[in-house]
C-alpha positions as CSV (number, residue, x, y, z in Angstrom):
1,M,-24.1,-8.8,7.3
2,A,-27.0,-8.2,5.0
3,A,-26.5,-5.9,2.1
4,T,-27.9,-2.4,2.4
5,R,-30.2,-0.8,-0.1
6,L,-27.4,1.4,-1.4
7,E,-25.1,-1.6,-1.9
8,L,-27.9,-3.4,-3.8
9,N,-28.4,-0.4,-6.1
10,L,-24.7,-0.1,-6.7
11,V,-24.5,-3.8,-7.7
12,R,-27.4,-3.5,-10.1
13,L,-26.0,-0.3,-11.7
14,L,-22.5,-1.9,-11.9
15,S,-24.0,-5.0,-13.6
16,R,-25.8,-2.7,-16.1
17,C,-22.6,-0.8,-16.8
18,E,-20.7,-4.0,-17.5
19,A,-23.4,-5.1,-19.9
20,L,-23.2,-1.7,-21.7
21,A,-19.4,-1.8,-21.9
22,A,-19.6,-5.3,-23.5
23,E,-21.8,-3.9,-26.3
24,R,-20.7,-2.0,-29.4
25,R,-21.6,1.6,-28.7
26,D,-21.9,4.6,-30.9
27,P,-19.4,7.4,-30.4
28,E,-22.2,9.7,-29.2
29,E,-23.4,7.2,-26.6
30,W,-23.6,9.0,-23.2
31,R,-25.3,6.7,-20.8
32,L,-22.3,4.7,-19.8
33,E,-20.3,7.8,-18.8
34,K,-23.2,9.1,-16.7
35,Y,-23.7,5.7,-15.1
36,V,-20.0,5.4,-14.2
37,A,-20.1,8.9,-12.6
38,A,-23.2,7.8,-10.6
39,L,-21.2,4.6,-9.5
40,E,-18.4,6.8,-8.2
41,D,-20.8,8.8,-6.1
42,M,-22.6,5.7,-4.8
43,L,-19.3,4.0,-3.9
44,R,-18.0,7.1,-2.1
45,E,-21.3,7.3,-0.1
46,L,-21.1,3.5,0.6
47,K,-17.6,3.9,2.1
48,Q,-18.8,6.6,4.5
49,Q,-21.7,4.5,5.9
50,A,-21.4,2.9,9.3
51,S,-22.7,-0.5,8.1
52,K,-20.4,-0.7,5.1
53,P,-19.4,-4.0,3.5
54,A,-16.1,-5.9,4.1
55,P,-12.9,-4.1,3.0
56,E,-12.2,-6.9,0.4
57,L,-15.7,-6.3,-1.2
58,L,-15.2,-2.5,-1.2
59,N,-11.8,-3.0,-2.9
60,E,-13.4,-5.2,-5.5
61,Y,-16.2,-2.5,-6.2
62,S,-13.5,0.2,-6.5
63,R,-11.5,-2.0,-8.9
64,K,-14.4,-2.5,-11.2
65,V,-15.4,1.2,-11.1
66,D,-11.8,2.2,-11.9
67,F,-11.8,-0.3,-14.8
68,L,-14.9,1.2,-16.3
69,K,-13.6,4.7,-15.9
70,G,-10.3,3.8,-17.5
71,L,-12.1,2.1,-20.3
72,L,-14.0,5.3,-21.1
73,E,-10.8,7.3,-21.0
74,A,-9.1,4.8,-23.3
75,E,-11.9,5.1,-25.9
76,K,-11.4,8.9,-26.1
77,L,-7.8,8.5,-27.3
78,A,-7.0,9.3,-30.9
79,S,-5.1,6.4,-32.4
80,S,-5.7,2.7,-32.1
81,T,-2.1,2.2,-30.8
82,E,-2.7,4.5,-27.8
83,K,-6.0,2.7,-27.2
84,A,-4.3,-0.7,-27.2
85,L,-1.6,0.5,-24.8
86,A,-4.1,2.1,-22.5
87,N,-6.2,-1.1,-22.4
88,Q,-3.1,-3.1,-21.4
89,F,-2.9,-1.2,-18.1
90,L,-6.5,-1.7,-17.2
91,A,-7.2,-4.1,-14.3
92,P,-10.6,-5.9,-14.5
93,G,-12.4,-7.3,-11.5
94,R,-11.5,-10.6,-9.9
95,T,-14.9,-11.9,-8.8
96,P,-18.3,-12.0,-10.6
97,T,-20.7,-9.1,-9.8
98,T,-23.8,-11.3,-9.8
99,T,-24.4,-15.0,-9.0
100,K,-25.5,-15.6,-12.6
101,E,-21.9,-14.9,-13.9
102,R,-19.3,-17.6,-14.0
103,T,-16.5,-15.4,-15.2
104,P,-16.2,-11.7,-14.1
105,A,-17.9,-9.5,-16.7
106,T,-15.2,-6.9,-16.5
107,K,-12.6,-9.6,-17.5
108,I,-14.7,-10.5,-20.6
109,V,-15.1,-6.8,-21.5
110,H,-11.3,-6.3,-21.1
111,L,-10.6,-9.2,-23.5
112,Q,-13.2,-8.0,-26.0
113,T,-11.9,-4.4,-25.9
114,K,-8.3,-5.6,-26.2
115,A,-9.1,-7.8,-29.2
116,R,-11.1,-4.9,-30.8
117,C,-8.3,-2.4,-30.4
118,T,-5.7,-4.9,-31.7
119,G,-7.9,-5.6,-34.8
120,K,-8.3,-2.0,-35.6
121,M,-4.6,-1.3,-35.2
122,R,-3.8,-4.2,-37.5
123,S,-6.3,-3.0,-40.0
124,E,-4.9,0.5,-40.0
125,L,-1.4,-0.8,-40.3
126,L,-2.3,-3.1,-43.3
127,G,-4.4,-0.4,-44.8
128,T,-1.6,2.2,-44.7
129,V,0.9,-0.2,-46.2
130,C,-1.5,-1.3,-49.0
131,F,-2.4,2.3,-49.7
132,G,1.3,3.3,-49.9
133,A,2.1,0.4,-52.2
134,A,-0.8,1.2,-54.5
135,A,0.1,4.8,-54.6
136,S,3.7,3.9,-55.4
137,L,2.6,1.6,-58.3
138,L,0.2,4.2,-59.7
139,L,2.8,6.9,-59.6
140,V,5.4,4.6,-61.2
141,H,2.9,3.9,-64.0
142,R,2.2,7.6,-64.5
143,L,5.9,8.4,-64.5
144,G,6.5,5.7,-67.1
145,L,4.2,7.6,-69.4
146,A,5.8,11.0,-68.8
147,S,8.3,12.4,-71.2
148,D,10.6,14.0,-68.7
149,E,12.8,11.1,-67.5
150,K,14.8,13.2,-65.0
151,Q,11.7,14.5,-63.3
152,S,10.2,11.0,-63.2
153,A,13.2,9.6,-61.5
154,V,13.2,12.3,-58.9
155,E,9.5,11.8,-58.1
156,L,9.9,8.0,-58.1
157,D,12.8,8.3,-55.6
158,A,10.6,10.6,-53.4
159,V,7.7,8.2,-53.4
160,L,9.9,5.2,-52.6
161,Q,11.6,7.1,-49.8
162,H,8.2,8.1,-48.4
163,H,7.0,4.5,-48.6
164,Q,10.2,3.3,-46.9
165,D,9.8,6.0,-44.1
166,V,6.2,4.8,-43.5
167,Q,7.3,1.2,-43.3
168,E,10.1,2.1,-40.8
169,K,7.7,4.1,-38.7
170,L,5.2,1.3,-38.6
171,A,7.9,-1.2,-37.7
172,E,9.0,1.1,-34.8
173,E,5.5,1.3,-33.5
174,M,5.0,-2.4,-33.7
175,L,8.3,-3.0,-31.8
176,S,7.3,-0.4,-29.2
177,L,4.0,-2.2,-28.8
178,A,5.7,-5.6,-28.5
179,R,8.0,-4.2,-25.8
180,S,5.0,-2.7,-23.9
181,L,3.1,-6.0,-24.1
182,K,6.2,-7.9,-22.8
183,N,6.6,-5.5,-19.9
184,N,2.9,-5.7,-19.1
185,T,3.0,-9.5,-19.2
186,L,5.9,-9.6,-16.8
187,A,4.2,-7.1,-14.5
188,A,1.0,-9.2,-14.6
189,Q,3.0,-12.4,-13.8
190,N,4.6,-10.7,-10.8
191,V,1.2,-9.6,-9.5
192,I,-0.2,-13.1,-9.9
193,K,2.8,-14.5,-8.2
194,Q,2.4,-12.1,-5.2
195,D,-1.3,-12.9,-5.1
196,N,-0.6,-16.7,-5.0
197,Q,1.9,-16.1,-2.2
198,T,-0.6,-14.1,-0.2
199,L,-3.3,-16.8,-0.8
200,S,-0.9,-19.5,0.3
201,H,0.0,-17.6,3.5
202,S,-3.7,-17.0,4.2
203,L,-4.4,-20.8,3.8
204,R,-1.6,-21.7,6.1
205,M,-2.8,-19.2,8.7
206,A,-6.3,-20.6,8.4
207,D,-5.1,-24.2,8.9
208,Q,-3.1,-23.1,12.0
209,N,-6.1,-21.3,13.4
210,F,-8.3,-24.3,12.7
211,E,-5.8,-26.6,14.6
212,K,-5.7,-24.2,17.5
213,L,-9.5,-24.0,17.6
214,K,-9.7,-27.8,17.6
215,D,-7.2,-28.1,20.5
216,E,-9.1,-25.5,22.5
217,S,-12.4,-27.3,21.9
218,D,-10.9,-30.6,23.1
219,R,-9.6,-29.0,26.2
220,L,-12.9,-27.3,26.9
221,E,-14.7,-30.6,26.4
222,Q,-12.4,-32.4,28.8
223,H,-12.7,-29.6,31.4
224,A,-16.5,-29.8,31.1
225,K,-16.4,-33.6,31.7
226,K,-14.2,-33.2,34.7
227,S,-16.4,-30.5,36.3
228,V,-19.5,-32.8,35.8
229,N,-17.7,-35.7,37.4
230,W,-16.6,-33.7,40.5
231,L,-20.2,-32.4,40.9
232,L,-21.6,-35.9,40.7
233,W,-19.2,-37.1,43.5
234,I,-20.0,-34.2,45.7
235,M,-23.7,-34.8,45.4
236,L,-23.2,-38.5,46.2
237,I,-21.1,-37.6,49.3
238,V,-23.7,-35.2,50.5
239,V,-26.5,-37.7,50.0
240,C,-24.6,-40.4,51.9
241,F,-23.8,-37.9,54.7
242,I,-27.5,-37.0,55.0
243,F,-28.5,-40.7,55.0
244,I,-26.0,-41.6,57.8
245,S,-27.0,-38.5,59.8
246,M,-30.7,-39.6,59.7
247,I,-29.8,-43.1,60.9
248,L,-27.8,-41.7,63.8
249,F,-30.5,-39.3,64.7
250,I,-33.1,-42.1,64.8
251,R,-30.8,-44.3,66.9
252,I,-30.0,-41.5,69.4
253,F,-33.5,-40.2,69.7
254,P,-35.9,-43.1,69.8
255,K,-39.6,-42.7,69.2
256,L,-41.5,-41.4,72.2
257,K,-44.2,-43.6,73.5
């Protein structure tokens, strides 16, 4: 079935949104959000049309639109840890949007966004640790110059305790992130396993249908040959009967003089 004008416009806008999502955007960039909202309206209208695409293609369009919508929602989160976790739950498209793509653009955007969020989170964690260590050293130096030894010891203990609390909090966040990554990896493996089983079942069904179609074609060909042979014999019998009848007619009724 040929693609309608609405479907072509949806594919063009979807390709444009994927290109915008792959770029580094300013926080005040508004075009992608408006484009995604327009994609949702176009997809809703496409599903209501009589000449709509195949269900698999509609599901792929919905998957890509949901991915872009989830990507925008993840970018609005406050911390890099929350952004990284939100990106783990996003599901990119499985097929390219245009024929020029070898790998689905949403998959590339997903990998880029995941790497960007992980890098920011790592930078924040390292920056916090370095800042805490520098502050501790600076305060220790100042306390060494102070005359009140008792007050210096109390302040030093407070700084060291604060530094230890920050490190424990960062360690807990990293452990939580590692658990989430492990759970998401296991879930993705299960989904891939189920998809492989479904694909294998579809291939087996296609092979069975092909064999049945081949058998029916052979039977139809044999039946056609049999019908042609019977028709040929009937025509030969009719011709012979007419020929014999004409000879008998000539013998029985001689030519009048």
